[in-house]
PDB file of C-alpha atoms in Angstrom:
ATOM      1  CA  MET A 819       4.715  -0.869  14.587  1.00  0.00           C
ATOM      2  CA  THR A 820       6.277  -3.985  13.113  1.00  0.00           C
ATOM      3  CA  MET A 821       4.213  -6.977  12.155  1.00  0.00           C
ATOM      4  CA  LYS A 822       3.670  -9.991  14.394  1.00  0.00           C
ATOM      5  CA  ALA A 823       2.220 -13.361  13.484  1.00  0.00           C
ATOM      6  CA  SER A 824       1.086 -16.234  15.672  1.00  0.00           C
ATOM      7  CA  THR A 825      -0.759 -19.407  14.783  1.00  0.00           C
ATOM      8  CA  ARG A 826      -3.375 -21.563  16.487  1.00  0.00           C
ATOM      9  CA  GLN A 827      -5.435 -24.594  15.443  1.00  0.00           C
ATOM     10  CA  ILE A 828      -9.184 -25.061  15.663  1.00  0.00           C
ATOM     11  CA  ASP A 829     -10.993 -28.037  14.079  1.00  0.00           C
ATOM     12  CA  GLY A 830      -8.208 -28.686  11.592  1.00  0.00           C
ATOM     13  CA  VAL A 831      -7.987 -25.048  10.521  1.00  0.00           C
ATOM     14  CA  THR A 832      -4.799 -23.068  11.133  1.00  0.00           C
ATOM     15  CA  ILE A 833      -5.631 -19.535  12.139  1.00  0.00           C
ATOM     16  CA  VAL A 834      -2.825 -17.052  11.604  1.00  0.00           C
ATOM     17  CA  ASP A 835      -3.336 -13.974  13.783  1.00  0.00           C
ATOM     18  CA  LEU A 836      -1.527 -11.014  12.261  1.00  0.00           C
ATOM     19  CA  SER A 837      -0.987  -7.627  13.844  1.00  0.00           C
ATOM     20  CA  GLY A 838       0.764  -4.445  12.775  1.00  0.00           C
ATOM     21  CA  ARG A 839       1.722  -3.320   9.291  1.00  0.00           C
ATOM     22  CA  ILE A 840       2.128  -5.580   6.250  1.00  0.00           C
ATOM     23  CA  THR A 841       4.443  -3.437   4.160  1.00  0.00           C
ATOM     24  CA  LEU A 842       7.518  -3.732   1.970  1.00  0.00           C
ATOM     25  CA  GLY A 843      10.323  -5.148   4.087  1.00  0.00           C
ATOM     26  CA  GLU A 844       9.829  -6.806   7.436  1.00  0.00           C
ATOM     27  CA  GLY A 845       6.026  -7.060   7.429  1.00  0.00           C
ATOM     28  CA  SER A 846       5.885  -8.793   4.056  1.00  0.00           C
ATOM     29  CA  VAL A 847       8.739 -11.117   5.020  1.00  0.00           C
ATOM     30  CA  VAL A 848       7.030 -12.158   8.277  1.00  0.00           C
ATOM     31  CA  LEU A 849       3.846 -13.008   6.370  1.00  0.00           C
ATOM     32  CA  ARG A 850       5.746 -14.907   3.666  1.00  0.00           C
ATOM     33  CA  ASP A 851       7.776 -16.918   6.194  1.00  0.00           C
ATOM     34  CA  THR A 852       4.713 -17.710   8.298  1.00  0.00           C
ATOM     35  CA  ILE A 853       2.738 -18.988   5.300  1.00  0.00           C
ATOM     36  CA  ARG A 854       5.733 -21.001   4.086  1.00  0.00           C
ATOM     37  CA  ASP A 855       6.080 -22.563   7.534  1.00  0.00           C
ATOM     38  CA  VAL A 856       2.383 -23.379   7.857  1.00  0.00           C
ATOM     39  CA  VAL A 857       2.165 -24.844   4.347  1.00  0.00           C
ATOM     40  CA  GLY A 858       5.407 -26.736   4.969  1.00  0.00           C
ATOM     41  CA  HIS A 859       3.689 -28.525   7.853  1.00  0.00           C
ATOM     42  CA  GLY A 860       1.080 -29.832   5.437  1.00  0.00           C
ATOM     43  CA  THR A 861      -1.698 -27.460   6.470  1.00  0.00           C
ATOM     44  CA  LYS A 862      -4.347 -27.071   3.784  1.00  0.00           C
ATOM     45  CA  LYS A 863      -6.872 -24.894   5.631  1.00  0.00           C
ATOM     46  CA  ILE A 864      -5.569 -21.454   6.533  1.00  0.00           C
ATOM     47  CA  LEU A 865      -7.483 -18.527   7.954  1.00  0.00           C
ATOM     48  CA  LEU A 866      -5.622 -15.216   8.032  1.00  0.00           C
ATOM     49  CA  ASN A 867      -6.985 -13.044  10.811  1.00  0.00           C
ATOM     50  CA  LEU A 868      -6.322  -9.432   9.795  1.00  0.00           C
ATOM     51  CA  GLY A 869      -8.303  -7.862  12.648  1.00  0.00           C
ATOM     52  CA  ASP A 870      -5.225  -6.206  14.161  1.00  0.00           C
ATOM     53  CA  VAL A 871      -3.547  -5.303  10.883  1.00  0.00           C
ATOM     54  CA  THR A 872      -3.423  -1.524  10.882  1.00  0.00           C
ATOM     55  CA  TYR A 873      -1.988  -0.953   7.420  1.00  0.00           C
ATOM     56  CA  ILE A 874      -1.205  -2.766   4.174  1.00  0.00           C
ATOM     57  CA  ASP A 875       0.702  -1.256   1.232  1.00  0.00           C
ATOM     58  CA  SER A 876       0.937  -2.578  -2.330  1.00  0.00           C
ATOM     59  CA  SER A 877       3.745  -4.957  -1.323  1.00  0.00           C
ATOM     60  CA  GLY A 878       1.561  -6.302   1.486  1.00  0.00           C
ATOM     61  CA  ILE A 879      -1.312  -6.799  -0.949  1.00  0.00           C
ATOM     62  CA  GLY A 880       1.103  -8.636  -3.231  1.00  0.00           C
ATOM     63  CA  GLU A 881       2.135 -10.838  -0.337  1.00  0.00           C
ATOM     64  CA  LEU A 882      -1.504 -11.701   0.460  1.00  0.00           C
ATOM     65  CA  VAL A 883      -2.067 -12.621  -3.198  1.00  0.00           C
ATOM     66  CA  SER A 884       1.102 -14.697  -3.210  1.00  0.00           C
ATOM     67  CA  ALA A 885      -0.001 -16.513  -0.038  1.00  0.00           C
ATOM     68  CA  PHE A 886      -3.420 -17.166  -1.586  1.00  0.00           C
ATOM     69  CA  THR A 887      -2.005 -18.606  -4.822  1.00  0.00           C
ATOM     70  CA  SER A 888       0.706 -20.683  -3.169  1.00  0.00           C
ATOM     71  CA  VAL A 889      -1.791 -22.297  -0.760  1.00  0.00           C
ATOM     72  CA  ARG A 890      -4.209 -22.910  -3.616  1.00  0.00           C
ATOM     73  CA  ASN A 891      -1.440 -24.429  -5.756  1.00  0.00           C
ATOM     74  CA  GLN A 892      -0.787 -26.906  -2.942  1.00  0.00           C
ATOM     75  CA  GLY A 893      -4.437 -27.920  -3.028  1.00  0.00           C
ATOM     76  CA  GLY A 894      -5.336 -25.882   0.047  1.00  0.00           C
ATOM     77  CA  GLU A 895      -7.649 -23.007   0.892  1.00  0.00           C
ATOM     78  CA  LEU A 896      -6.717 -19.606   2.351  1.00  0.00           C
ATOM     79  CA  LYS A 897      -9.417 -17.268   3.624  1.00  0.00           C
ATOM     80  CA  LEU A 898      -9.356 -13.840   5.236  1.00  0.00           C
ATOM     81  CA  LEU A 899     -10.993 -12.901   8.531  1.00  0.00           C
ATOM     82  CA  ASN A 900     -11.876  -9.607  10.250  1.00  0.00           C
ATOM     83  CA  LEU A 901     -10.872  -6.972   7.716  1.00  0.00           C
ATOM     84  CA  THR A 902     -10.616  -3.425   9.025  1.00  0.00           C
ATOM     85  CA  LYS A 903     -12.331  -0.753   6.934  1.00  0.00           C
ATOM     86  CA  LYS A 904      -8.962   0.377   5.552  1.00  0.00           C
ATOM     87  CA  VAL A 905      -7.983  -3.099   4.383  1.00  0.00           C
ATOM     88  CA  HIS A 906     -11.497  -3.794   3.106  1.00  0.00           C
ATOM     89  CA  ASP A 907     -11.414  -0.583   1.014  1.00  0.00           C
ATOM     90  CA  LEU A 908      -8.006  -1.463  -0.362  1.00  0.00           C
ATOM     91  CA  LEU A 909      -9.121  -4.934  -1.447  1.00  0.00           C
ATOM     92  CA  GLN A 910     -12.199  -3.398  -3.027  1.00  0.00           C
ATOM     93  CA  ILE A 911     -10.201  -0.798  -4.990  1.00  0.00           C
ATOM     94  CA  THR A 912      -7.832  -3.488  -6.265  1.00  0.00           C
ATOM     95  CA  LYS A 913     -10.760  -5.843  -7.100  1.00  0.00           C
ATOM     96  CA  LEU A 914      -9.242  -8.504  -4.845  1.00  0.00           C
ATOM     97  CA  TYR A 915     -12.394  -8.502  -2.751  1.00  0.00           C
ATOM     98  CA  THR A 916     -13.815 -10.735  -5.484  1.00  0.00           C
ATOM     99  CA  VAL A 917     -10.854 -13.122  -5.323  1.00  0.00           C
ATOM    100  CA  PHE A 918     -10.527 -13.763  -1.597  1.00  0.00           C
ATOM    101  CA  ASP A 919     -13.098 -15.583   0.509  1.00  0.00           C
ATOM    102  CA  ILE A 920     -13.616 -13.019   3.277  1.00  0.00           C
ATOM    103  CA  LYS A 921     -15.335 -13.721   6.581  1.00  0.00           C
ATOM    104  CA  ASP A 922     -16.127 -11.620   9.606  1.00  0.00           C
ATOM    105  CA  ASP A 923     -16.972 -14.369  12.107  1.00  0.00           C
ATOM    106  CA  GLU A 924     -14.323 -16.848  13.157  1.00  0.00           C
ATOM    107  CA  ALA A 925     -16.657 -19.789  13.879  1.00  0.00           C
ATOM    108  CA  VAL A 926     -18.489 -19.305  10.580  1.00  0.00           C
ATOM    109  CA  ALA A 927     -15.129 -19.050   8.794  1.00  0.00           C
ATOM    110  CA  ILE A 928     -13.849 -22.291  10.354  1.00  0.00           C
ATOM    111  CA  ASN A 929     -17.028 -24.132   9.390  1.00  0.00           C
ATOM    112  CA  SER A 930     -16.812 -22.859   5.819  1.00  0.00           C
ATOM    113  CA  PHE A 931     -13.680 -24.874   5.010  1.00  0.00           C
ATOM    114  CA  ALA A 932     -14.192 -28.090   3.073  1.00  0.00           C
ATOM    115  CA  LYS A 933     -14.587 -31.054   5.456  1.00  0.00           C
TER     116      LYS A 933
ATOM    117  CA  MET B1109      -3.058  29.344   4.520  1.00  0.00           C
ATOM    118  CA  ASN B1110       0.394  30.641   3.653  1.00  0.00           C
ATOM    119  CA  ALA B1111       2.033  28.782   0.792  1.00  0.00           C
ATOM    120  CA  THR B1112       5.045  26.742   1.870  1.00  0.00           C
ATOM    121  CA  ARG B1113       7.582  24.625   0.034  1.00  0.00           C
ATOM    122  CA  VAL B1114       9.814  22.163   1.869  1.00  0.00           C
ATOM    123  CA  SER B1115      12.327  19.864   0.200  1.00  0.00           C
ATOM    124  CA  TYR B1116      13.895  16.717   1.718  1.00  0.00           C
ATOM    125  CA  THR B1117      16.742  14.638   0.364  1.00  0.00           C
ATOM    126  CA  LEU B1118      16.589  11.001   1.457  1.00  0.00           C
ATOM    127  CA  ASP B1119      18.800   7.940   1.118  1.00  0.00           C
ATOM    128  CA  SER B1120      17.642   5.026  -1.022  1.00  0.00           C
ATOM    129  CA  THR B1121      16.525   2.912   1.932  1.00  0.00           C
ATOM    130  CA  LEU B1122      13.327   1.467   3.361  1.00  0.00           C
ATOM    131  CA  GLU B1123      13.636   3.878   6.298  1.00  0.00           C
ATOM    132  CA  SER B1124      13.301   6.711   3.787  1.00  0.00           C
ATOM    133  CA  VAL B1125      10.037   5.207   2.571  1.00  0.00           C
ATOM    134  CA  ASN B1126       8.691   5.243   6.129  1.00  0.00           C
ATOM    135  CA  LYS B1127       9.993   8.788   6.596  1.00  0.00           C
ATOM    136  CA  ALA B1128       8.306  10.019   3.401  1.00  0.00           C
ATOM    137  CA  GLU B1129       5.047   8.422   4.531  1.00  0.00           C
ATOM    138  CA  GLU B1130       5.251  10.086   7.964  1.00  0.00           C
ATOM    139  CA  MET B1131       6.042  13.471   6.442  1.00  0.00           C
ATOM    140  CA  ALA B1132       3.112  13.135   4.041  1.00  0.00           C
ATOM    141  CA  GLN B1133       0.881  12.383   7.001  1.00  0.00           C
ATOM    142  CA  ASN B1134       2.071  15.527   8.803  1.00  0.00           C
ATOM    143  CA  PHE B1135       1.673  17.739   5.736  1.00  0.00           C
ATOM    144  CA  GLY B1136      -1.758  16.244   5.046  1.00  0.00           C
ATOM    145  CA  VAL B1137      -2.919  17.078   8.568  1.00  0.00           C
ATOM    146  CA  LYS B1138      -1.443  20.598   8.346  1.00  0.00           C
ATOM    147  CA  ALA B1139      -3.187  21.157   5.014  1.00  0.00           C
ATOM    148  CA  GLY B1140      -6.496  20.389   6.734  1.00  0.00           C
ATOM    149  CA  PHE B1141      -7.462  17.102   5.083  1.00  0.00           C
ATOM    150  CA  ASP B1142      -9.633  14.672   7.042  1.00  0.00           C
ATOM    151  CA  GLU B1143      -8.250  11.451   8.514  1.00  0.00           C
ATOM    152  CA  GLU B1144      -9.198   9.232   5.566  1.00  0.00           C
ATOM    153  CA  GLU B1145      -7.766  11.673   3.022  1.00  0.00           C
ATOM    154  CA  VAL B1146      -4.559  11.979   5.052  1.00  0.00           C
ATOM    155  CA  GLN B1147      -4.209   8.179   5.054  1.00  0.00           C
ATOM    156  CA  ARG B1148      -4.706   8.053   1.307  1.00  0.00           C
ATOM    157  CA  ILE B1149      -2.196  10.851   0.668  1.00  0.00           C
ATOM    158  CA  ALA B1150       0.334   9.134   2.956  1.00  0.00           C
ATOM    159  CA  MET B1151      -0.174   5.826   1.188  1.00  0.00           C
ATOM    160  CA  ALA B1152       0.232   7.402  -2.262  1.00  0.00           C
ATOM    161  CA  VAL B1153       3.469   9.066  -1.142  1.00  0.00           C
ATOM    162  CA  ARG B1154       4.660   5.793   0.378  1.00  0.00           C
ATOM    163  CA  GLU B1155       4.037   4.020  -2.944  1.00  0.00           C
ATOM    164  CA  ALA B1156       5.846   6.777  -4.860  1.00  0.00           C
ATOM    165  CA  ALA B1157       8.774   6.547  -2.434  1.00  0.00           C
ATOM    166  CA  VAL B1158       8.881   2.738  -2.793  1.00  0.00           C
ATOM    167  CA  ASN B1159       9.036   3.159  -6.562  1.00  0.00           C
ATOM    168  CA  ALA B1160      11.847   5.702  -6.219  1.00  0.00           C
ATOM    169  CA  VAL B1161      13.928   3.693  -3.730  1.00  0.00           C
ATOM    170  CA  LEU B1162      13.293   0.202  -5.094  1.00  0.00           C
ATOM    171  CA  HIS B1163      12.586   0.525  -8.823  1.00  0.00           C
ATOM    172  CA  GLY B1164      14.251   3.881  -9.554  1.00  0.00           C
ATOM    173  CA  ASN B1165      17.391   3.911  -7.458  1.00  0.00           C
ATOM    174  CA  ALA B1166      17.514   0.129  -6.826  1.00  0.00           C
ATOM    175  CA  TYR B1167      18.697   0.786  -3.234  1.00  0.00           C
ATOM    176  CA  ASP B1168      21.896   2.361  -4.670  1.00  0.00           C
ATOM    177  CA  PRO B1169      23.555   4.176  -1.718  1.00  0.00           C
ATOM    178  CA  LYS B1170      24.992   6.763  -4.138  1.00  0.00           C
ATOM    179  CA  LYS B1171      21.546   7.770  -5.378  1.00  0.00           C
ATOM    180  CA  ARG B1172      19.145  10.008  -3.501  1.00  0.00           C
ATOM    181  CA  VAL B1173      15.397  10.497  -3.416  1.00  0.00           C
ATOM    182  CA  THR B1174      14.115  14.069  -3.292  1.00  0.00           C
ATOM    183  CA  VAL B1175      10.687  14.688  -1.834  1.00  0.00           C
ATOM    184  CA  VAL B1176       9.159  18.167  -2.073  1.00  0.00           C
ATOM    185  CA  PHE B1177       5.977  19.181  -0.260  1.00  0.00           C
ATOM    186  CA  GLU B1178       4.166  22.328  -1.352  1.00  0.00           C
ATOM    187  CA  THR B1179       1.092  23.548   0.447  1.00  0.00           C
ATOM    188  CA  SER B1180      -1.215  26.313  -0.681  1.00  0.00           C
ATOM    189  CA  ALA B1181      -4.827  27.289  -0.121  1.00  0.00           C
ATOM    190  CA  GLN B1182      -5.759  25.227  -3.186  1.00  0.00           C
ATOM    191  CA  ALA B1183      -3.801  22.016  -2.854  1.00  0.00           C
ATOM    192  CA  LEU B1184      -1.136  19.849  -1.331  1.00  0.00           C
ATOM    193  CA  THR B1185       1.439  19.028  -4.011  1.00  0.00           C
ATOM    194  CA  ILE B1186       4.126  16.406  -3.442  1.00  0.00           C
ATOM    195  CA  SER B1187       6.856  15.520  -5.877  1.00  0.00           C
ATOM    196  CA  VAL B1188       9.073  12.458  -5.486  1.00  0.00           C
ATOM    197  CA  ARG B1189      12.153  12.244  -7.643  1.00  0.00           C
ATOM    198  CA  ASP B1190      14.679   9.439  -8.030  1.00  0.00           C
ATOM    199  CA  GLU B1191      18.007   9.265  -9.853  1.00  0.00           C
ATOM    200  CA  GLY B1192      17.385   6.006 -11.693  1.00  0.00           C
ATOM    201  CA  GLN B1193      16.980   4.882 -15.281  1.00  0.00           C
ATOM    202  CA  GLY B1194      13.555   6.406 -15.826  1.00  0.00           C
ATOM    203  CA  LEU B1195      10.134   4.833 -15.922  1.00  0.00           C
ATOM    204  CA  ASP B1196       7.420   4.639 -18.531  1.00  0.00           C
ATOM    205  CA  ALA B1197       4.282   4.984 -16.439  1.00  0.00           C
ATOM    206  CA  LEU B1198       2.109   4.283 -19.488  1.00  0.00           C
ATOM    207  CA  ASP B1199       3.813   0.948 -19.963  1.00  0.00           C
ATOM    208  CA  ILE B1200       2.548  -0.529 -16.689  1.00  0.00           C
ATOM    209  CA  PRO B1201      -0.117  -3.237 -17.086  1.00  0.00           C
ATOM    210  CA  ASP B1202      -3.581  -2.631 -15.636  1.00  0.00           C
ATOM    211  CA  PRO B1203      -3.626  -4.497 -12.301  1.00  0.00           C
ATOM    212  CA  LEU B1204      -7.422  -4.839 -12.511  1.00  0.00           C
ATOM    213  CA  ALA B1205      -7.302  -6.826 -15.761  1.00  0.00           C
ATOM    214  CA  PRO B1206      -8.318 -10.447 -15.060  1.00  0.00           C
ATOM    215  CA  GLU B1207      -4.948 -11.761 -16.246  1.00  0.00           C
ATOM    216  CA  ASN B1208      -3.114  -9.442 -13.805  1.00  0.00           C
ATOM    217  CA  LEU B1209      -5.387  -9.722 -10.776  1.00  0.00           C
ATOM    218  CA  LEU B1210      -3.293 -12.436  -9.114  1.00  0.00           C
ATOM    219  CA  LYS B1211       0.101 -10.925  -9.912  1.00  0.00           C
ATOM    220  CA  GLN B1212       2.210 -10.213  -6.877  1.00  0.00           C
ATOM    221  CA  SER B1213       3.303  -6.714  -7.936  1.00  0.00           C
ATOM    222  CA  GLY B1214       2.215  -3.834 -10.154  1.00  0.00           C
ATOM    223  CA  ARG B1215      -0.350  -2.052  -7.963  1.00  0.00           C
ATOM    224  CA  GLY B1216       1.731   0.898  -6.677  1.00  0.00           C
ATOM    225  CA  ILE B1217       1.052   3.426  -9.458  1.00  0.00           C
ATOM    226  CA  PHE B1218      -2.561   2.280  -9.656  1.00  0.00           C
ATOM    227  CA  LEU B1219      -3.023   3.102  -5.953  1.00  0.00           C
ATOM    228  CA  ILE B1220      -1.263   6.465  -6.345  1.00  0.00           C
ATOM    229  CA  ARG B1221      -3.704   7.363  -9.134  1.00  0.00           C
ATOM    230  CA  ALA B1222      -6.676   6.072  -7.126  1.00  0.00           C
ATOM    231  CA  PHE B1223      -5.800   8.109  -4.033  1.00  0.00           C
ATOM    232  CA  MET B1224      -4.705  11.454  -5.523  1.00  0.00           C
ATOM    233  CA  ASP B1225      -6.606  14.003  -7.639  1.00  0.00           C
ATOM    234  CA  GLU B1226      -3.810  14.496 -10.174  1.00  0.00           C
ATOM    235  CA  VAL B1227      -0.671  12.473 -10.909  1.00  0.00           C
ATOM    236  CA  ARG B1228       2.032  13.501 -13.376  1.00  0.00           C
ATOM    237  CA  PHE B1229       5.179  11.693 -14.409  1.00  0.00           C
ATOM    238  CA  ARG B1230       8.181  13.487 -15.830  1.00  0.00           C
ATOM    239  CA  ASN B1231      11.355  11.941 -17.178  1.00  0.00           C
ATOM    240  CA  MET B1232      14.375  13.770 -15.791  1.00  0.00           C
ATOM    241  CA  GLU B1233      18.079  13.595 -16.505  1.00  0.00           C
ATOM    242  CA  PRO B1234      18.547  11.339 -14.620  1.00  0.00           C
ATOM    243  CA  GLY B1235      15.537   9.649 -13.105  1.00  0.00           C
ATOM    244  CA  THR B1236      11.813  10.121 -12.857  1.00  0.00           C
ATOM    245  CA  GLU B1237       9.763  12.704 -11.012  1.00  0.00           C
ATOM    246  CA  VAL B1238       6.213  11.924 -10.015  1.00  0.00           C
ATOM    247  CA  THR B1239       4.020  14.792  -8.862  1.00  0.00           C
ATOM    248  CA  LEU B1240       0.997  14.038  -6.705  1.00  0.00           C
ATOM    249  CA  ILE B1241      -1.713  16.658  -6.165  1.00  0.00           C
ATOM    250  CA  LYS B1242      -4.610  16.644  -3.730  1.00  0.00           C
ATOM    251  CA  HIS B1243      -7.003  19.578  -3.983  1.00  0.00           C
ATOM    252  CA  VAL B1244      -8.318  21.255  -0.884  1.00  0.00           C
ATOM    253  CA  ARG B1245     -12.055  20.805  -0.903  1.00  0.00           C
ATOM    254  CA  GLY B1246     -13.943  24.093  -0.809  1.00  0.00           C
ATOM    255  CA  ALA B1247     -11.112  26.125  -2.296  1.00  0.00           C
ATOM    256  CA  ASP B1248     -11.950  27.729  -5.639  1.00  0.00           C
ATOM    257  CA  SER B1249      -9.542  28.052  -8.542  1.00  0.00           C
ATOM    258  CA  ASP B1250      -8.269  31.381  -7.204  1.00  0.00           C
ATOM    259  CA  GLY B1251      -7.329  29.679  -3.978  1.00  0.00           C
ATOM    260  CA  LYS B1252      -9.921  31.483  -1.906  1.00  0.00           C
ATOM    261  CA  GLU B1253     -12.041  29.493   0.493  1.00  0.00           C
ATOM    262  CA  ALA B1254     -15.480  28.995  -1.012  1.00  0.00           C
ATOM    263  CA  SER B1255     -18.247  30.584   1.007  1.00  0.00           C
ATOM    264  CA  GLN B1256     -20.594  28.184   2.803  1.00  0.00           C
TER     265      GLN B1256
END
């Protein structure tokens, strides 16, 4: 299953709904292009919804880290929403669980961004 | 379980990475590992195949990746070999070190080691061979099923 990304806006936060596999190749490219596009439109509050992401490999993890740092370098915030157990375990093993702000409720996540 | 050994020769492409991952999944299921273990084995093999295709063979269409699956009562053993310049696995920075945590790459071998019971690297002429081993739980060192 290839990766798909769509975006929506709620209260000034851009929610990127991702589904499929974030892996070396197409999946990583879709994520990179989507983040570049969103940041290019001046968005500073980004919530990546990973609820339908079935699989992430090391390249996908690298892409998440890259998205996080590039948004932060632009003065923005990127948070993660709805991790599956697989993705949660992976972020824990790689210690990135301590780096990302991770939420499991969309409304709470939206309210957590700086006003 | 009867011991089996199956060898595949793959092109240096991303499709081969997906193929290696799928095969690892099938062999993991056949070897009797549970769903989570199968996922971890498949991911480790995927990472090893990425290293072989991308870092080892650099997508060179003249170079091949050889993946060998060996099943026995004791373990599932997978070796992934490329035809590249060789790799010093000891020379790879720790991705958990604070200064490396936000690096984009460098987690593949770490994940392979985290997900498998044993990992060995061997420099070949040419290339690198990485051998991944997952022990069958409940099998003793003689390969007999342990009694419950």
